[in-house]
Short mmCIF file of C-alpha atoms and ligand atoms in Angstrom, two decimals:
data_model
loop_
_atom_site.label_atom_id
_atom_site.label_comp_id
_atom_site.label_asym_id
_atom_site.label_seq_id
_atom_site.Cartn_x
_atom_site.Cartn_y
_atom_site.Cartn_z
CA MET A 149 -83.22 44.19 44.47
CA SER A 150 -80.32 41.77 44.82
CA ARG A 151 -76.82 43.20 44.55
CA PRO A 152 -76.03 44.08 40.92
CA LEU A 153 -73.19 42.30 39.14
CA LEU A 154 -72.01 45.61 37.68
CA ASP A 155 -72.71 48.82 39.56
CA VAL A 156 -71.61 52.11 38.01
CA ARG A 157 -72.14 54.97 40.46
CA ASN A 158 -72.02 58.61 39.45
CA VAL A 159 -69.06 58.23 37.12
CA SER A 160 -67.60 61.30 35.41
CA LYS A 161 -64.86 61.47 32.80
CA ALA A 162 -63.53 64.46 30.85
CA PHE A 163 -60.94 64.75 28.11
CA GLY A 164 -59.46 68.21 28.41
CA GLY A 165 -62.50 70.47 28.21
CA VAL A 166 -64.84 67.79 26.82
CA ILE A 167 -67.03 66.15 29.44
CA ALA A 168 -67.61 62.70 27.96
CA ASN A 169 -69.50 61.29 30.97
CA ARG A 170 -71.15 63.30 33.73
CA ASN A 171 -72.53 61.60 36.85
CA VAL A 172 -73.41 58.42 34.99
CA SER A 173 -75.00 55.55 36.94
CA LEU A 174 -75.99 52.15 35.59
CA GLN A 175 -76.64 48.74 37.12
CA VAL A 176 -76.67 45.30 35.52
CA LYS A 177 -77.83 42.18 37.34
CA ARG A 178 -76.27 38.78 36.78
CA GLY A 179 -77.89 37.07 33.79
CA GLU A 180 -79.33 40.21 32.21
CA ILE A 181 -78.91 41.52 28.68
CA VAL A 182 -78.89 45.30 28.94
CA GLY A 183 -78.65 47.81 26.09
CA LEU A 184 -76.80 51.12 26.03
CA ILE A 185 -77.88 53.56 23.34
CA GLY A 186 -77.38 57.24 22.59
CA PRO A 187 -76.50 59.52 19.68
CA ASN A 188 -72.93 59.64 18.30
CA GLY A 189 -70.54 61.20 20.78
CA SER A 190 -72.89 60.76 23.74
CA GLY A 191 -70.21 58.94 25.75
CA LYS A 192 -71.05 55.24 25.33
CA THR A 193 -67.57 53.99 24.40
CA THR A 194 -66.03 56.23 27.05
CA LEU A 195 -68.22 54.58 29.68
CA PHE A 196 -67.06 51.13 28.51
CA ASN A 197 -63.44 52.27 28.63
CA SER A 198 -63.94 53.53 32.18
CA ILE A 199 -65.64 50.31 33.31
CA VAL A 200 -62.88 48.02 32.03
CA GLY A 201 -60.06 50.17 33.40
CA TYR A 202 -58.79 51.47 30.06
CA HIS A 203 -58.47 54.93 31.52
CA PRO A 204 -58.90 56.39 35.03
CA ILE A 205 -62.21 58.05 35.93
CA ASP A 206 -62.42 61.54 37.37
CA ALA A 207 -65.20 60.84 39.87
CA GLY A 208 -67.58 58.12 40.96
CA GLU A 209 -67.19 54.42 41.68
CA ILE A 210 -67.43 51.21 39.69
CA TRP A 211 -68.21 47.92 41.45
CA PHE A 212 -68.13 44.43 39.98
CA LYS A 213 -69.15 41.26 41.87
CA GLY A 214 -69.34 43.25 45.07
CA GLU A 215 -65.79 44.60 44.79
CA GLU A 216 -64.75 48.12 43.88
CA ILE A 217 -62.79 48.01 40.61
CA SER A 218 -62.61 51.77 39.94
CA ARG A 219 -58.86 51.94 40.27
CA LEU A 220 -57.85 48.58 38.83
CA ARG A 221 -56.15 48.19 35.47
CA VAL A 222 -57.48 46.37 32.40
CA GLY A 223 -55.70 43.07 33.14
CA ALA A 224 -56.84 42.91 36.75
CA ILE A 225 -60.43 43.63 35.75
CA ALA A 226 -60.32 41.05 32.94
CA ARG A 227 -59.06 38.42 35.41
CA ARG A 228 -62.09 39.15 37.57
CA GLY A 229 -64.33 38.16 34.65
CA LEU A 230 -65.23 41.47 32.99
CA LEU A 231 -64.22 41.88 29.34
CA ARG A 232 -65.10 44.14 26.42
CA THR A 233 -64.98 43.95 22.65
CA PHE A 234 -64.07 46.91 20.48
CA GLN A 235 -66.06 49.10 18.09
CA GLN A 236 -63.23 48.34 15.62
CA THR A 237 -62.24 44.67 15.76
CA ARG A 238 -58.82 43.81 17.17
CA ILE A 239 -57.70 40.58 15.58
CA TYR A 240 -54.41 39.55 14.02
CA GLY A 241 -55.04 39.33 10.28
CA ARG A 242 -51.85 37.40 9.49
CA MET A 243 -52.72 34.66 11.97
CA THR A 244 -55.37 31.97 11.50
CA ALA A 245 -58.70 32.05 13.32
CA MET A 246 -57.44 29.21 15.53
CA GLU A 247 -54.18 31.03 16.37
CA ASN A 248 -56.15 34.14 17.28
CA MET A 249 -58.19 32.00 19.66
CA LEU A 250 -55.11 30.45 21.26
CA ILE A 251 -53.33 33.74 21.90
CA SER A 252 -56.51 34.93 23.62
CA LEU A 253 -56.38 32.13 26.17
CA PRO A 254 -56.14 33.36 29.72
CA GLU A 255 -52.84 32.88 31.50
CA ARG A 256 -54.27 32.27 34.91
CA LYS A 257 -52.05 29.31 35.67
CA SER A 258 -48.36 29.89 36.06
CA GLY A 259 -46.72 26.47 36.32
CA PHE A 260 -45.10 25.03 33.21
CA PHE A 261 -47.20 21.88 33.25
CA ASP A 262 -50.41 23.83 33.88
CA LEU A 263 -49.54 26.14 31.03
CA LEU A 264 -48.80 23.29 28.68
CA HIS A 265 -51.95 21.50 29.70
CA SER A 266 -54.41 24.36 29.83
CA ARG A 267 -53.05 26.31 26.90
CA HIS A 268 -52.47 23.46 24.52
CA SER A 269 -54.83 20.58 25.04
CA VAL A 270 -57.84 21.91 26.91
CA GLY A 271 -57.29 25.23 25.17
CA ILE A 272 -57.33 23.79 21.68
CA GLU A 273 -60.50 21.83 22.41
CA ARG A 274 -62.22 24.87 23.85
CA ALA A 275 -61.08 27.03 20.92
CA LYS A 276 -62.59 24.55 18.48
CA GLU A 277 -65.85 24.37 20.43
CA LEU A 278 -66.17 28.13 20.48
CA LEU A 279 -65.34 28.49 16.78
CA GLU A 280 -68.08 25.94 16.19
CA PHE A 281 -70.38 27.96 18.47
CA VAL A 282 -69.94 31.12 16.40
CA GLY A 283 -70.15 29.22 13.10
CA LEU A 284 -66.48 29.57 12.12
CA TYR A 285 -65.26 26.01 12.60
CA SER A 286 -64.78 25.40 8.89
CA LYS A 287 -62.71 28.60 8.71
CA ARG A 288 -60.42 27.75 11.63
CA TYR A 289 -57.27 27.55 9.49
CA HIS A 290 -58.10 30.61 7.38
CA TYR A 291 -56.18 33.81 7.97
CA ALA A 292 -58.32 36.06 10.11
CA GLY A 293 -57.58 38.89 7.67
CA ASP A 294 -59.28 36.92 4.88
CA LEU A 295 -62.55 36.58 6.81
CA SER A 296 -65.43 38.93 6.08
CA PHE A 297 -65.91 41.81 8.51
CA GLY A 298 -68.91 40.02 10.06
CA GLN A 299 -66.87 36.84 10.50
CA GLN A 300 -64.06 38.84 12.10
CA LYS A 301 -66.58 40.19 14.61
CA LEU A 302 -67.75 36.66 15.36
CA LEU A 303 -64.11 35.64 15.83
CA GLU A 304 -63.53 38.51 18.20
CA PHE A 305 -66.62 37.42 20.13
CA ALA A 306 -65.28 33.84 20.35
CA MET A 307 -61.88 35.22 21.48
CA ALA A 308 -63.62 36.99 24.35
CA LEU A 309 -65.65 33.88 25.25
CA ILE A 310 -62.55 31.69 25.60
CA ASN A 311 -61.67 33.72 28.68
CA GLU A 312 -64.90 32.50 30.30
CA PRO A 313 -66.04 35.97 31.34
CA ASP A 314 -68.91 36.52 33.75
CA MET A 315 -69.78 39.64 31.80
CA LEU A 316 -69.06 41.00 28.35
CA LEU A 317 -69.36 44.59 27.18
CA LEU A 318 -70.01 44.64 23.43
CA ASP A 319 -69.40 47.88 21.54
CA GLU A 320 -71.65 47.92 18.46
CA PRO A 321 -71.45 44.20 17.68
CA THR A 322 -73.56 44.49 14.53
CA ALA A 323 -71.94 47.62 13.03
CA GLY A 324 -70.73 46.95 9.50
CA ILE A 325 -72.23 43.48 9.41
CA ASN A 326 -74.26 42.33 6.42
CA PRO A 327 -77.95 42.55 7.45
CA THR A 328 -78.50 38.89 6.61
CA LEU A 329 -75.84 37.89 9.20
CA ILE A 330 -77.26 40.11 11.94
CA ASN A 331 -79.95 37.64 13.01
CA GLY A 332 -77.31 34.93 13.35
CA LEU A 333 -75.22 37.20 15.54
CA ILE A 334 -78.18 38.12 17.75
CA ASP A 335 -78.89 34.42 18.13
CA ARG A 336 -75.25 33.80 19.21
CA LEU A 337 -75.41 36.63 21.75
CA ARG A 338 -78.63 35.27 23.22
CA ARG A 339 -77.21 31.75 23.40
CA ALA A 340 -74.03 33.01 25.09
CA ASN A 341 -76.34 34.57 27.66
CA GLU A 342 -78.67 31.59 28.11
CA GLU A 343 -76.31 28.64 27.66
CA LEU A 344 -72.99 30.03 28.88
CA GLY A 345 -74.56 32.28 31.51
CA ILE A 346 -72.76 35.42 30.34
CA THR A 347 -74.22 38.76 31.37
CA LEU A 348 -74.21 41.26 28.49
CA LEU A 349 -74.10 45.04 28.23
CA VAL A 350 -74.44 46.00 24.58
CA ILE A 351 -73.89 49.35 22.85
CA GLU A 352 -75.93 49.35 19.68
CA HIS A 353 -77.06 51.86 17.08
CA ASN A 354 -79.39 49.45 15.32
CA MET A 355 -82.69 50.03 17.14
CA ARG A 356 -84.34 46.92 15.78
CA VAL A 357 -81.48 44.82 17.16
CA ILE A 358 -81.35 46.35 20.62
CA MET A 359 -85.14 46.47 21.10
CA ASN A 360 -85.22 42.78 20.22
CA LEU A 361 -82.20 41.71 22.28
CA ALA A 362 -82.20 43.74 25.49
CA GLU A 363 -84.46 43.33 28.51
CA ARG A 364 -83.67 46.86 29.66
CA ILE A 365 -82.08 49.81 27.91
CA TYR A 366 -80.14 52.84 29.14
CA CYS A 367 -79.91 55.93 26.96
CA LEU A 368 -77.03 58.44 27.18
CA ALA A 369 -77.20 61.94 25.71
CA HIS A 370 -74.44 64.56 25.90
CA GLY A 371 -72.59 62.38 28.40
CA GLU A 372 -75.48 62.17 30.86
CA MET A 373 -77.86 59.30 31.55
CA LEU A 374 -81.14 60.41 30.05
CA ALA A 375 -83.41 57.42 30.56
CA GLU A 376 -83.65 53.78 31.58
CA GLY A 377 -86.46 51.34 30.93
CA LYS A 378 -87.90 48.42 29.05
CA PRO A 379 -87.54 48.58 25.25
CA GLU A 380 -91.16 49.79 24.76
CA GLU A 381 -90.70 52.51 27.37
CA ILE A 382 -87.45 53.71 25.80
CA ARG A 383 -88.88 53.62 22.29
CA ASN A 384 -91.77 55.86 23.35
CA ASP A 385 -89.83 58.14 25.71
CA PRO A 386 -90.08 61.71 24.34
CA ARG A 387 -86.66 62.60 25.85
CA VAL A 388 -85.04 59.74 23.94
CA ILE A 389 -86.82 60.66 20.71
CA ASP A 390 -85.74 64.29 21.14
CA ALA A 391 -82.13 63.29 21.82
CA TYR A 392 -81.96 61.36 18.58
CA LEU A 393 -83.82 63.94 16.48
CA GLY A 394 -81.83 66.78 18.04
CA ALA A 395 -78.58 65.01 17.18
CA HIS A 396 -79.12 65.28 13.43
N1 ATP B 116 -59.45 59.70 24.03
C1 ATP B 116 -60.19 60.80 23.85
N2 ATP B 116 -59.65 62.03 23.81
C2 ATP B 116 -60.40 63.14 23.66
N3 ATP B 116 -61.74 63.13 23.52
C3 ATP B 116 -62.35 61.94 23.53
C4 ATP B 116 -61.62 60.71 23.70
N4 ATP B 116 -62.52 59.68 23.68
C5 ATP B 116 -63.73 60.25 23.50
N5 ATP B 116 -63.64 61.59 23.43
C6 ATP B 116 -64.78 62.53 23.28
O1 ATP B 116 -65.74 62.18 24.24
C7 ATP B 116 -67.06 62.28 23.71
C8 ATP B 116 -67.75 60.94 23.80
O2 ATP B 116 -67.15 60.03 22.88
P1 ATP B 116 -67.51 58.47 22.83
O3 ATP B 116 -66.58 57.85 21.88
O4 ATP B 116 -67.54 57.94 24.21
O5 ATP B 116 -68.99 58.51 22.24
P2 ATP B 116 -69.90 57.33 21.67
O6 ATP B 116 -71.23 57.49 22.33
O7 ATP B 116 -69.21 56.02 21.83
O8 ATP B 116 -70.04 57.71 20.14
P3 ATP B 116 -70.24 56.77 18.83
O9 ATP B 116 -71.70 56.38 18.85
O10 ATP B 116 -69.94 57.69 17.69
O11 ATP B 116 -69.30 55.61 18.95
C9 ATP B 116 -66.89 62.79 22.29
O12 ATP B 116 -67.03 64.19 22.31
C10 ATP B 116 -65.48 62.40 21.94
O13 ATP B 116 -64.93 63.25 20.98
MG1 MG B 117 -68.57 54.58 20.48
#
């Protein structure tokens, strides 16, 4: 197997006495769409937080693009092309959709002219293209706080895309979204993968969505990696079925 884009090796993370992740390993190859499922509290969001440098891990290693990133901070990891979106959206409600896009622009270039150029002309064009891509172009001057929850999630997705990530970690992208908009969102995720070449790791509770979207799925239970496989394998895996039934 070629070197994975993201390689999580035996990662553990505890909060006080609660072991949120124990010896978790996961690999994602460039170009893949991979799912991460598991009952509530099984450690999915914690794993995302560890990967993107939101908090230090207790043990293990995380590699991205062949470089160890285990001890880097959020900003340094983002600059390397690895970004996440949140289970709860993080947009500025009192700013327009367009303004939210512009403040999300990366600040890779430091010179005044570069900043002016990249942030204001190229940036505005790219922001418009991406708002078009997620179907929010006509709402570009609306306050983000006036958008529906589903539209806010699409905006947050576009805000991540403007950074041109190699890989995006999406934490429950369809949660709280009107079922009729879910197919549109899945279509956008797939197009971001196929047309923009973005590798995706997606936490999702909606089984129909993840079975349809992901090529491979990992399942966490009680902080440990329980299973990995193709959607059909995961759907029929007795350990996965037990984990979900046992959780209720
Ligand atoms: N910052 C924190 N401080 C203390 N405990 C935490 C913290 N973050 C997570 N935990 C605990 O770690 C465990 C895993 O939580 P996590 O949020 O990663 O689960 P999850 O799989 O994302 O759940 P959900 O499906 O409900 O979003 C839970 O027991 C949770 O209470
Ligand atoms: Mg979570």
